[in-house]
XYZ file of C-alpha atoms in Angstrom:
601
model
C 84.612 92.438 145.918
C 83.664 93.181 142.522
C 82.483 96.993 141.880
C 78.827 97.732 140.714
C 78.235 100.460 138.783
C 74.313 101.586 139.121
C 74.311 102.944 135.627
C 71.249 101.764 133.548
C 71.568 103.911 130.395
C 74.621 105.106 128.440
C 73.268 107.628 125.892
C 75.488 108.043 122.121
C 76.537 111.934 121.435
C 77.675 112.623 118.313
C 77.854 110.665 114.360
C 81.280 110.188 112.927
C 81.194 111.059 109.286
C 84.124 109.593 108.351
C 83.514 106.544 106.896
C 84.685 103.095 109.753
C 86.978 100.648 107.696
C 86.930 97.136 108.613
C 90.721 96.714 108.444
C 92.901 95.997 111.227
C 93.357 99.567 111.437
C 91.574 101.527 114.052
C 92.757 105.190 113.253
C 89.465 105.689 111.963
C 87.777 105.394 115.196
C 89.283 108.513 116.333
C 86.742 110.715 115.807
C 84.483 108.235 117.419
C 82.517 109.575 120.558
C 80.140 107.137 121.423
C 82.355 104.837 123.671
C 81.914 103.207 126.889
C 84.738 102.730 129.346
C 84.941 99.714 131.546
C 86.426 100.237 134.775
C 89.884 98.475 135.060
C 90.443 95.651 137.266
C 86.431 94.913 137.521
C 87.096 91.544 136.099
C 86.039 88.380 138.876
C 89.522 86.459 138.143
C 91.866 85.555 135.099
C 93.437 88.719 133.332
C 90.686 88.696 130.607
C 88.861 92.368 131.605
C 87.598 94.612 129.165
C 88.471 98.101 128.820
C 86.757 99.814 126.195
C 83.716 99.967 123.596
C 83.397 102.451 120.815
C 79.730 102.410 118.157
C 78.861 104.104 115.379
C 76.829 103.101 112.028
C 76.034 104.332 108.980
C 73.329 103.919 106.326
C 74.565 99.889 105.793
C 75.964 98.474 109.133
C 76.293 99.269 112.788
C 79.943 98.779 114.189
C 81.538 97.581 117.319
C 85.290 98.203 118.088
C 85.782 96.414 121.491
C 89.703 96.654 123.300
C 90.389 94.112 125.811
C 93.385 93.232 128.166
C 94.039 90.104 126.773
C 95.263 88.762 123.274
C 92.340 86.177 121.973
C 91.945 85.348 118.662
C 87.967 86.203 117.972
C 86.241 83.552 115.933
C 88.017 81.148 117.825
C 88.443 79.197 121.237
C 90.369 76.310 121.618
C 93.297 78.235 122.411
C 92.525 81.099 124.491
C 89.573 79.895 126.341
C 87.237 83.028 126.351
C 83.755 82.622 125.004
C 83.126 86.635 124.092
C 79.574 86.694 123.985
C 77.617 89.767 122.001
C 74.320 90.489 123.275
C 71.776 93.249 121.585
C 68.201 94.841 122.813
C 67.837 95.505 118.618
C 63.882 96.743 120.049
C 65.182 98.792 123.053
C 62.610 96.619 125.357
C 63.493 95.166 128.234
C 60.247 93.093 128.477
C 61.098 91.127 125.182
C 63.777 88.732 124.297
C 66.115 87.264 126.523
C 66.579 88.804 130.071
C 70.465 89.555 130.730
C 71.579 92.311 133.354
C 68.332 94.353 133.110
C 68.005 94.672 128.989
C 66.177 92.020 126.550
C 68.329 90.991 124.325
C 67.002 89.443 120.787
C 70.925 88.844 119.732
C 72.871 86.413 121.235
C 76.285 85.774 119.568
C 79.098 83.904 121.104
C 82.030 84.831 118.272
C 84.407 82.007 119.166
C 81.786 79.276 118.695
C 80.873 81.223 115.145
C 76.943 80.720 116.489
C 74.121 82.289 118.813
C 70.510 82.681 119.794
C 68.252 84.937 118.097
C 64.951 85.900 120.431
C 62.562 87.834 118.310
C 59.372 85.964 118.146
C 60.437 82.489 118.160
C 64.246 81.476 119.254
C 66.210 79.783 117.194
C 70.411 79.209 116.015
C 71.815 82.120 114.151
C 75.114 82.301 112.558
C 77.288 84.794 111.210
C 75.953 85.351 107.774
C 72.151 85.731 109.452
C 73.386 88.929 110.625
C 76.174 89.769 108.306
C 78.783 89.659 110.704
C 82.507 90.648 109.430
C 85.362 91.117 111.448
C 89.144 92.198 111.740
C 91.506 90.790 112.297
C 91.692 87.313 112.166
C 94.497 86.657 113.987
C 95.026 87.030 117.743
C 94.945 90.766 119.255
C 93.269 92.802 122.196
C 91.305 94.984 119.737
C 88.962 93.974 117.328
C 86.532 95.651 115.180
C 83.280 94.213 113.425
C 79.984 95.164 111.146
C 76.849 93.675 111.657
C 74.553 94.576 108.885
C 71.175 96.950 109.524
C 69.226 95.144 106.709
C 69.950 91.552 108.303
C 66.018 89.643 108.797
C 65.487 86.589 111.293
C 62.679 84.462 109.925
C 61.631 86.870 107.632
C 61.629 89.762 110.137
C 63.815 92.835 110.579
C 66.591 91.959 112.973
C 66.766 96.075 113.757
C 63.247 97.451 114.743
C 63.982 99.925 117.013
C 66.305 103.102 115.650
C 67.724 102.973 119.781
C 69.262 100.072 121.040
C 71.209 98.393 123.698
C 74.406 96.542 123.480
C 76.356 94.563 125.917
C 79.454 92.460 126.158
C 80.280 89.253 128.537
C 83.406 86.916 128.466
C 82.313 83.640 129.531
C 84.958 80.689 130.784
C 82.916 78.559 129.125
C 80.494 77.391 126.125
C 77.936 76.802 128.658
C 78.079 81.040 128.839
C 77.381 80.659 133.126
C 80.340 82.033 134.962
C 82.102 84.760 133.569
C 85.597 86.665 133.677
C 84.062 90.333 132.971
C 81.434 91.759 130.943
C 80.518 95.312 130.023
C 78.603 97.050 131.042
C 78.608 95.690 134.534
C 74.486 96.574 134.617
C 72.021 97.428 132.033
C 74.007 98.026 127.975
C 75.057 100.690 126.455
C 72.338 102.239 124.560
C 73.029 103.824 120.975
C 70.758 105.801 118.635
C 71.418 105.173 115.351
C 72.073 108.116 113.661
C 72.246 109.354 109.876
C 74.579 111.804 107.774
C 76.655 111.844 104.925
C 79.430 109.528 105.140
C 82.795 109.142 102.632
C 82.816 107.264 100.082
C 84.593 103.575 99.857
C 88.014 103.224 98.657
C 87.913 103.977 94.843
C 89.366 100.769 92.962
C 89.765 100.484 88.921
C 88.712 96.715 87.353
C 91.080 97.433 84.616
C 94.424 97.995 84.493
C 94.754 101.912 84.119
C 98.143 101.677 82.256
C 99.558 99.404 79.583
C 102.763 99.940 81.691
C 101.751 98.994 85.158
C 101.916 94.668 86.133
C 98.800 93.264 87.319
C 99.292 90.827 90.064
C 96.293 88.267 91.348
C 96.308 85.862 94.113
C 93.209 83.356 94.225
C 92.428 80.038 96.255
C 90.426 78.314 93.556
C 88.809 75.480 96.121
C 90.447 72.177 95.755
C 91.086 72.686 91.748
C 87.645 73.810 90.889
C 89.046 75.905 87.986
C 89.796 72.326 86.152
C 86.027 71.148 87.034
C 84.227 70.671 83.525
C 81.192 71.420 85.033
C 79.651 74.424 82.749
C 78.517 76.635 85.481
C 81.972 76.982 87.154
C 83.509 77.209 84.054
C 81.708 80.316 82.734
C 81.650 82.100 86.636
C 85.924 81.881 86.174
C 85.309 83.111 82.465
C 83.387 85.485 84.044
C 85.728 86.459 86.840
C 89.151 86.349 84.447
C 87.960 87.729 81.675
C 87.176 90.676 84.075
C 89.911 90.993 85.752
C 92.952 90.083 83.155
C 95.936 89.574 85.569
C 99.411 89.297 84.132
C 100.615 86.920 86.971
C 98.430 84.634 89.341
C 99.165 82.816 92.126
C 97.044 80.029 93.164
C 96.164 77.971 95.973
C 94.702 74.769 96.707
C 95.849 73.064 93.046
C 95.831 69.496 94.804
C 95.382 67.242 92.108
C 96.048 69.265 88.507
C 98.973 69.785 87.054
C 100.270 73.760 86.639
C 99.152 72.675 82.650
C 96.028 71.999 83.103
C 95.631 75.321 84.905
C 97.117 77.293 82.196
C 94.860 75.527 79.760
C 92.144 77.130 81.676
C 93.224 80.219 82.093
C 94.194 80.347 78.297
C 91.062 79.282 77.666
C 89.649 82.186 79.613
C 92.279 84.836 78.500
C 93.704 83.515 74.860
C 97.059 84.465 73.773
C 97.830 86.945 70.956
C 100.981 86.835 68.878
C 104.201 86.190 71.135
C 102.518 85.362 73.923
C 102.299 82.508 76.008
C 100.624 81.132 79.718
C 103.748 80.202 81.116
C 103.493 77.980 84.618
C 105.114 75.956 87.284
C 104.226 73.636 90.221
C 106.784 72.214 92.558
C 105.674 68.306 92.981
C 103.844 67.862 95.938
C 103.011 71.298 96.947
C 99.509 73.108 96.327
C 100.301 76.542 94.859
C 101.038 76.796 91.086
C 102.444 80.044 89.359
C 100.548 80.913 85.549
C 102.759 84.127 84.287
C 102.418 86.187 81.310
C 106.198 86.357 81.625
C 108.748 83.609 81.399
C 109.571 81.720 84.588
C 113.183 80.358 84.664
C 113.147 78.433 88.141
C 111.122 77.050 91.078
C 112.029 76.548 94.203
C 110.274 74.491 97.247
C 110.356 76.444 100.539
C 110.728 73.384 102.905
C 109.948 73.146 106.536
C 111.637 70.779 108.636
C 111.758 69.415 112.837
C 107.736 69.932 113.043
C 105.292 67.138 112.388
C 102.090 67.510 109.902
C 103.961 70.956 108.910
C 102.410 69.969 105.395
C 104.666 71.680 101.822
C 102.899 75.243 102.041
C 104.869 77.263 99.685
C 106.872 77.541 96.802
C 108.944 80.454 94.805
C 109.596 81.337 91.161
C 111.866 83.412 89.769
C 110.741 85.184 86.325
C 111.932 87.237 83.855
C 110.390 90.163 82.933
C 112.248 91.325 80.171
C 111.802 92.602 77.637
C 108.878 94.762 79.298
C 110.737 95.402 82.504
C 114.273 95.127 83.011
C 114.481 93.228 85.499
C 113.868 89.745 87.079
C 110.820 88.880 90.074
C 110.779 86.647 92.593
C 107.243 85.411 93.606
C 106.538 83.307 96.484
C 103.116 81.865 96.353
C 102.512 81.195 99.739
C 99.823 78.606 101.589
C 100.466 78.158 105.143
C 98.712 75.405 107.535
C 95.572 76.018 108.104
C 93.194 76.456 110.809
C 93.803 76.570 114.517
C 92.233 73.248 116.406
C 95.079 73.302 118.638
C 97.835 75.233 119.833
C 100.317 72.948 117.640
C 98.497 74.331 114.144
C 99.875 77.661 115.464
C 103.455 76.198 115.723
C 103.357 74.554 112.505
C 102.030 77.198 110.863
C 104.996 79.859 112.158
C 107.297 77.385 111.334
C 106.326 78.028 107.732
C 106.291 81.813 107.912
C 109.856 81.143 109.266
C 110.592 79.021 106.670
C 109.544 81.870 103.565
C 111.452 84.742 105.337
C 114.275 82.420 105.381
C 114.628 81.782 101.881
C 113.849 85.573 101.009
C 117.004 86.009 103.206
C 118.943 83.377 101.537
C 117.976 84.825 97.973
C 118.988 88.353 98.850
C 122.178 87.598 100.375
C 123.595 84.944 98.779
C 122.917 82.004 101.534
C 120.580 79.654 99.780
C 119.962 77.678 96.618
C 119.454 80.984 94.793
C 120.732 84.256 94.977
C 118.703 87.540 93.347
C 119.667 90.517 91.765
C 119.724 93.283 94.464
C 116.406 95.688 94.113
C 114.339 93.107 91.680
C 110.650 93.277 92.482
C 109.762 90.626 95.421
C 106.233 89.492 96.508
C 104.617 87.162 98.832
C 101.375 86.367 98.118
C 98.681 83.773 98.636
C 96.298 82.425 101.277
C 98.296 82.706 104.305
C 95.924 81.378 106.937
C 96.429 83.874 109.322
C 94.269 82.452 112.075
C 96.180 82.351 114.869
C 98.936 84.308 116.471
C 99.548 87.472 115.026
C 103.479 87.079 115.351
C 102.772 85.105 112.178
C 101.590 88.300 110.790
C 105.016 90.083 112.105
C 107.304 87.862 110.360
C 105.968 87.903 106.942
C 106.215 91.478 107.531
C 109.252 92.514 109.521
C 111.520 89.510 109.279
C 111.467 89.023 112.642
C 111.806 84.990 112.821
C 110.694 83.195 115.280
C 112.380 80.087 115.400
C 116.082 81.349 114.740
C 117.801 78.129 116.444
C 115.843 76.449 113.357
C 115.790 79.168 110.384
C 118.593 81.961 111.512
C 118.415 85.630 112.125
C 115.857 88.151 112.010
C 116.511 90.300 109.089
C 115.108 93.365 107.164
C 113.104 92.279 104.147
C 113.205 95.087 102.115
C 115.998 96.457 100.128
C 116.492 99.883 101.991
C 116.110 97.569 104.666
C 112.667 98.336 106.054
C 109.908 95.944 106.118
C 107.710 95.175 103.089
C 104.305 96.802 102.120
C 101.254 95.254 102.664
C 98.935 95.747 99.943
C 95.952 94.851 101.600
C 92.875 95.656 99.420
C 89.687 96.462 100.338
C 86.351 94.525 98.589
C 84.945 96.487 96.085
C 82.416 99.424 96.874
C 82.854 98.718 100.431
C 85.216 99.706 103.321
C 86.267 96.165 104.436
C 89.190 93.794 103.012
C 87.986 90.323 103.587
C 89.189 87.722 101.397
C 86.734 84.513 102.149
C 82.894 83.968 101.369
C 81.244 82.816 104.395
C 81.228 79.245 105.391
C 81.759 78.113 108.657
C 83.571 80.694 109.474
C 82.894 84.087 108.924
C 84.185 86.463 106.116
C 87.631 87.650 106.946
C 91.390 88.855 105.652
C 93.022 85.285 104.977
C 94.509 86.157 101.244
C 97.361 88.778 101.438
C 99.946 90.492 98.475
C 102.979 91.462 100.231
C 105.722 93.244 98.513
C 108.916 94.925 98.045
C 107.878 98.715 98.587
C 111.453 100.133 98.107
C 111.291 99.156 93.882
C 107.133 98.706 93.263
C 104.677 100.721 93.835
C 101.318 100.092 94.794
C 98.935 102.316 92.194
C 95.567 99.871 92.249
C 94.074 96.890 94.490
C 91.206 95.340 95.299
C 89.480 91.899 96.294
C 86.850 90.812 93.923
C 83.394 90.242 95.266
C 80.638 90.522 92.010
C 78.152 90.402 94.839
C 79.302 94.210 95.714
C 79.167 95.362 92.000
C 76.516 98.025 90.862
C 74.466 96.770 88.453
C 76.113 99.032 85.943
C 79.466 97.275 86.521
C 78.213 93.920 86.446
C 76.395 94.849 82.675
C 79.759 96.684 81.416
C 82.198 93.645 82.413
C 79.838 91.114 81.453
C 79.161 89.267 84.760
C 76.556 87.768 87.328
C 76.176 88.896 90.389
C 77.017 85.121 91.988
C 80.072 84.954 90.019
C 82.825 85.251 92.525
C 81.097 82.787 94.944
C 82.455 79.940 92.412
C 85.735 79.287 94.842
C 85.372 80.006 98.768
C 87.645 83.362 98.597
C 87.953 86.188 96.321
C 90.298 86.993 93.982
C 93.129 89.648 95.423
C 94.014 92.098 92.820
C 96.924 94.523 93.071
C 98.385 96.926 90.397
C 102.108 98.291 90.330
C 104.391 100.402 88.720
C 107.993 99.068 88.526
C 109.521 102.434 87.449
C 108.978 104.130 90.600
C 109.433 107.437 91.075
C 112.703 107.109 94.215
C 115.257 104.532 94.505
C 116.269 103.833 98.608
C 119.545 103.488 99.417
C 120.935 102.356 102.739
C 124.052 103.241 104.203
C 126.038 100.996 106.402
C 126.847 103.475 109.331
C 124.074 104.586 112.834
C 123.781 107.749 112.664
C 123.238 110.251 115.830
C 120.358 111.443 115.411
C 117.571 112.401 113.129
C 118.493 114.647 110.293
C 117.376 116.219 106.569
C 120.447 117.021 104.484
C 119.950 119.813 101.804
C 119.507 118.087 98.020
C 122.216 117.630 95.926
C 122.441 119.012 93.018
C 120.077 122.147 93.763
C 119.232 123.747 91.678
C 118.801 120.636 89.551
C 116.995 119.053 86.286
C 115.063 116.646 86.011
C 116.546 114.415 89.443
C 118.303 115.246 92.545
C 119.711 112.892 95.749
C 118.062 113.259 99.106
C 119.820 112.137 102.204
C 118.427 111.645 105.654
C 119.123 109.746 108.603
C 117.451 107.671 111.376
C 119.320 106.710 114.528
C 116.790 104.462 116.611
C 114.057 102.328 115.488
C 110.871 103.630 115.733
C 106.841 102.690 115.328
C 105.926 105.423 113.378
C 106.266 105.545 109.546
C 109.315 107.520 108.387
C 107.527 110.057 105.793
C 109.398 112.029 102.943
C 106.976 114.356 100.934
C 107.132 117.339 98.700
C 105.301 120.353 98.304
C 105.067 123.261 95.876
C 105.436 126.750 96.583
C 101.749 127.013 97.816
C 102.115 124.155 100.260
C 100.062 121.624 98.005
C 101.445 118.442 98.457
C 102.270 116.939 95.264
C 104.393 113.802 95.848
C 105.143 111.398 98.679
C 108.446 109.853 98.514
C 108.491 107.500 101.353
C 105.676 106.570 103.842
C 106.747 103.261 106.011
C 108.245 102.403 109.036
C 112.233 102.154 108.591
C 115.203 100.389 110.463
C 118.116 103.377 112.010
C 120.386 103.835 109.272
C 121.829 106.711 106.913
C 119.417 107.095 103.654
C 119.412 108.584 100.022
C 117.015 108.994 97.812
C 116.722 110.145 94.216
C 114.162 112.344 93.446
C 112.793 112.667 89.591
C 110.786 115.647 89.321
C 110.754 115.021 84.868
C 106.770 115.362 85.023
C 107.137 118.690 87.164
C 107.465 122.228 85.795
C 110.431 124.386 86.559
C 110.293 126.403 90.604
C 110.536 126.190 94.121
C 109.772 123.220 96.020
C 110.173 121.819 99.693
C 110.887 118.548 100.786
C 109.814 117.587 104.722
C 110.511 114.640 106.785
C 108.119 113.524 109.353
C 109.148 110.837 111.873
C 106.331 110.378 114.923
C 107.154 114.190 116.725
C 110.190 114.911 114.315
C 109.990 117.221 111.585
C 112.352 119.359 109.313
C 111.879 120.901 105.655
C 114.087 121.841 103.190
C 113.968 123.920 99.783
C 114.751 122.957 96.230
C 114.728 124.308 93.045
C 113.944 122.426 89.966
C 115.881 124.624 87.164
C 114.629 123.360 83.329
């Protein structure tokens, strides 16, 4: 028999200052202490039960982190089946709206069908965007977190009148929202006081380019080839937007119909070239996603997908050259996945593509495909990746870890010191959330990613371009509208790196023992020194290298990202450091040791 709890009233405690992020990461909830726990094993059948509920706000949104037993992917339910339904008392009156479990709820919001009820005076459909939902992730999980916005107005009216209100959850088995696996709270909601404080401020983010020396990078879906549409008005919003932004390579997506020319007419159009320079560009026939490079691109290859039906050309690589500014060549993937998730074979089709892009990175790096890199040349992965479905998707591009090896081989590591690559992942500018989409019929969300090669590049600047989140002071200085960015369906994804980073990784071939910090070599030394260390079982945690002055200030982190077992060296160039003592630590999860070094000028 299913357990009642008589509890009516859950009352909030305390306001988190530190500011939520709407980012797939919930280490920012930890401060959090207005939560509800549901009690385990209180669902009426299925394994869908829910198990916890954290709230806070500040001065813009309120957010919901909800944790569940069961992986469902949120705004969507032809696959899992669960219709998670949000309902809010927003007047904390139990007399008005609609009557659920002893609370009146004037928000009704089933995320998987993207729609609801709204019951303030008269009830009508609401969607996402009437309440200024956005959530993370997209793609499946047990955890999600969302914003609904405090300033959102049904019919003209305030959808928030009440600073105290009521929230509940239920998972329904159906659209018809009548019999139910579990909801939470079992009686009554869980009633919040909105609260106010000082709060930190968004991630900062530059427009420009803050060095000459650093390569701009920009991924965009431009919307079925708007960007060659002669219509005036789109043509001065991508003025607008490029002009702006001034990337030095851009991947696009959705280039159906024009040629990679006729894009780099555009975007010369937009961003004219001075002596020497040229828009250089390639598009594989038959594929969507076109490269337009500031630097020279000497091939393209097509990433082809085979043994699955309607698994449609999604992505292509190019290999540049980025002399003379750089020594070095790139490979760029430009990456557009299957989209959408009507059925469980999208999901299929779709991870036979992220298969299919691993396995040519593999190839290229060790000599087993139609091209072979340099070792340690800059590699990135970027585009819209569709990421609407399973999040093993998400751990391939990431880790390597294939799914399909009878089709596409073995799992491998990615990176060149043979961890996994960095994910730049941007936030929106002036806010604390990295959606990539405008809202359509879905909601807002992360679909557009930059992935990289973290061992040789280094991530200095990034951001996803939304004019609509622009002070008025930036929109005057750049020249722009506030509309501008809503010329394609998603945002431009910015990302700035240095190629002369400050380390250089370098595996060894033997398993070492055990964790372990060797002392530098040479020490004392001028201006670099090597820095060994070792890892002898794979771990979760991120494998952290920093180093302090004398005073304990931390002035440099060397390495921060999660690392395969292996035997390590790094070289250290302190050349923008004065002459002393320093220490070097390693942190990995409850390990830590630190060493002392001298830098002798």
């Amino acid at each position: 028999m299913k357990k009642i709890l008589f509890i009516l009233l859950f009352t909030s405690i305390l306001f988190a200052q530190k500011r939520i992020l709407i980012d797939e990461d919930f280490s920012d909830w930890d401060d959090v202490e207005t939560f509800y726990e549901d009690p385990a094993g209180d669902n009426l059948y299925g394994t869908f039960d829910f198990k916890t509920m954290w709230v806070t706000n500040d001065d813009e949104n309120l957010y919901i982190r909800i944790q569940t037993t069961q992986d469902i992917v949120l705004v969507n339910n032809n696959v899992d089946g669960v219709y998670m339904t949000l309902y809010i008392d927003t007047d904390n009156d139990a007399s008005t709206g609609k009557s659920i479990d002893g609370i009146g709820a004037e928000l009704e919001y089933t995320f998987g069908t993207r729609r609801g009820r709204s019951y303030l005076t008269v009830e009508r459909t609401i969607y996402h965007d009437d309440i200024g939902f956005i959530g993370a992730p997209t793609f499946s999980g047990n955890e999600f977190e969302f914003a609904i916005s405090r300033d959102a107005r049904i019919s003209g009216l305030p959808f928030f009148s009440s600073n105290t209100i009521k929230i509940k959850f239920i998972a329904y088995t159906s659209s018809s929202l009548s019999a139910y696996y579990d909801r939470t709270p079992d009686l009554g909601g869980f009633e919040y006081t909105f609260q106010s404080g000082e709060i930190d401020p968004p991630p900062s983010f530059a427009i420009n380019k803050q060095s000459v020396e650093y390569l701009r990078l920009m991924a965009y879906n431009i919307e079925r080839d708007k960007i060659t549409n002669d219509s005036l008005d789109i043509q001065q919003k991508f003025n607008n937007v490029f002009t702006a932004i001034q990337p030095d390579i851009i991947g696009f997506s959705e280039v159906y119909s024009s040629s990679s020319q006729a894009v780099a007419d555009r975007v010369e159009n937009y961003l004219p070239s001075g002596e020497g320079q040229q828009w250089y560009n390639r598009k594989v026939s038959g594929y969507d996603v076109v490269l337009v490079s500031r630097f020279e691109i000497k091939n393209s290859y097509p990433i082809e997908t085979r043994n699955v039906s309607d698994a449609h050309n999604a992505s292509s690589a190019f290999l540049l050259d980025l002399r003379p500014k750089y020594e070095s060549d790139m490979l760029v993937i430009v990456a557009h996945p299957k989209c959408c998730l009507t059925d469980g074979s999208e999901d299929s089709k779709r991870q036979n593509q992220f298969d299919a892009i691993m396995a040519f990175l593999r190839n290229a790096m060790n000599s087993g495909g139609v091209l072979t890199i340099q070792p340690n040349i800059p590699v990135v992965i970027m585009g819209d990746m569709n990421l609407v479905g399973d999040r093993r998707q998400y751990n391939t591009l990431i880790t390597g870890n294939i799914f399909y090896n009878g089709l596409w081989g073995e799992d491998f590591a990615p990176d060149w010191d043979g961890s996994y690559l960095d994910d730049a992942k941007p936030y929106v500018t002036n806010t604390g959330m990295t959606y990539t989409t405008n809202p359509g019929s879905y909601p807002s969300g992360r679909l557009d990613f930059i992935v990289y090669s973290g061992s040789v590049m280094k991530l200095v600047n990034s951001y996803n371009f939304d004019t609509k989140k622009l002070s008025p002071e930036l929109l005057n200085e750049y020249g722009l509208n506030v509309n501008d960015t809503e010329v394609s369906d998603h945002l431009p994804v910015v990302a700035d790196f240095d190629l002369s980073p400050i380390v250089d990784v370098k595996k060894k071939d033997e398993t070492p023992k055990e964790f372990g910090l060797m002392q530098n070599y040479p020490n004392p030394f001028n201006p670099s020194t090597s820095i060994q260390f070792t890892i002898h079982v794979e771990t979760q945690h991120a494998v952290s290298l920093r180093i302090f002055d004398i005073l304990g200030k931390e002035i440099k982190t060397l390495l921060n990202k999660p690392m395969q077992p292996g035997e390590y060296e790094i070289e250290f160039n302190a050349e923008d450091l004065p002459s002393g003592v320093y220490y070097y630590r390693l942190i990995v999860g409850d390990f830590t040791q630190t060493k002392k070094m001298v830098l002798l000028r």
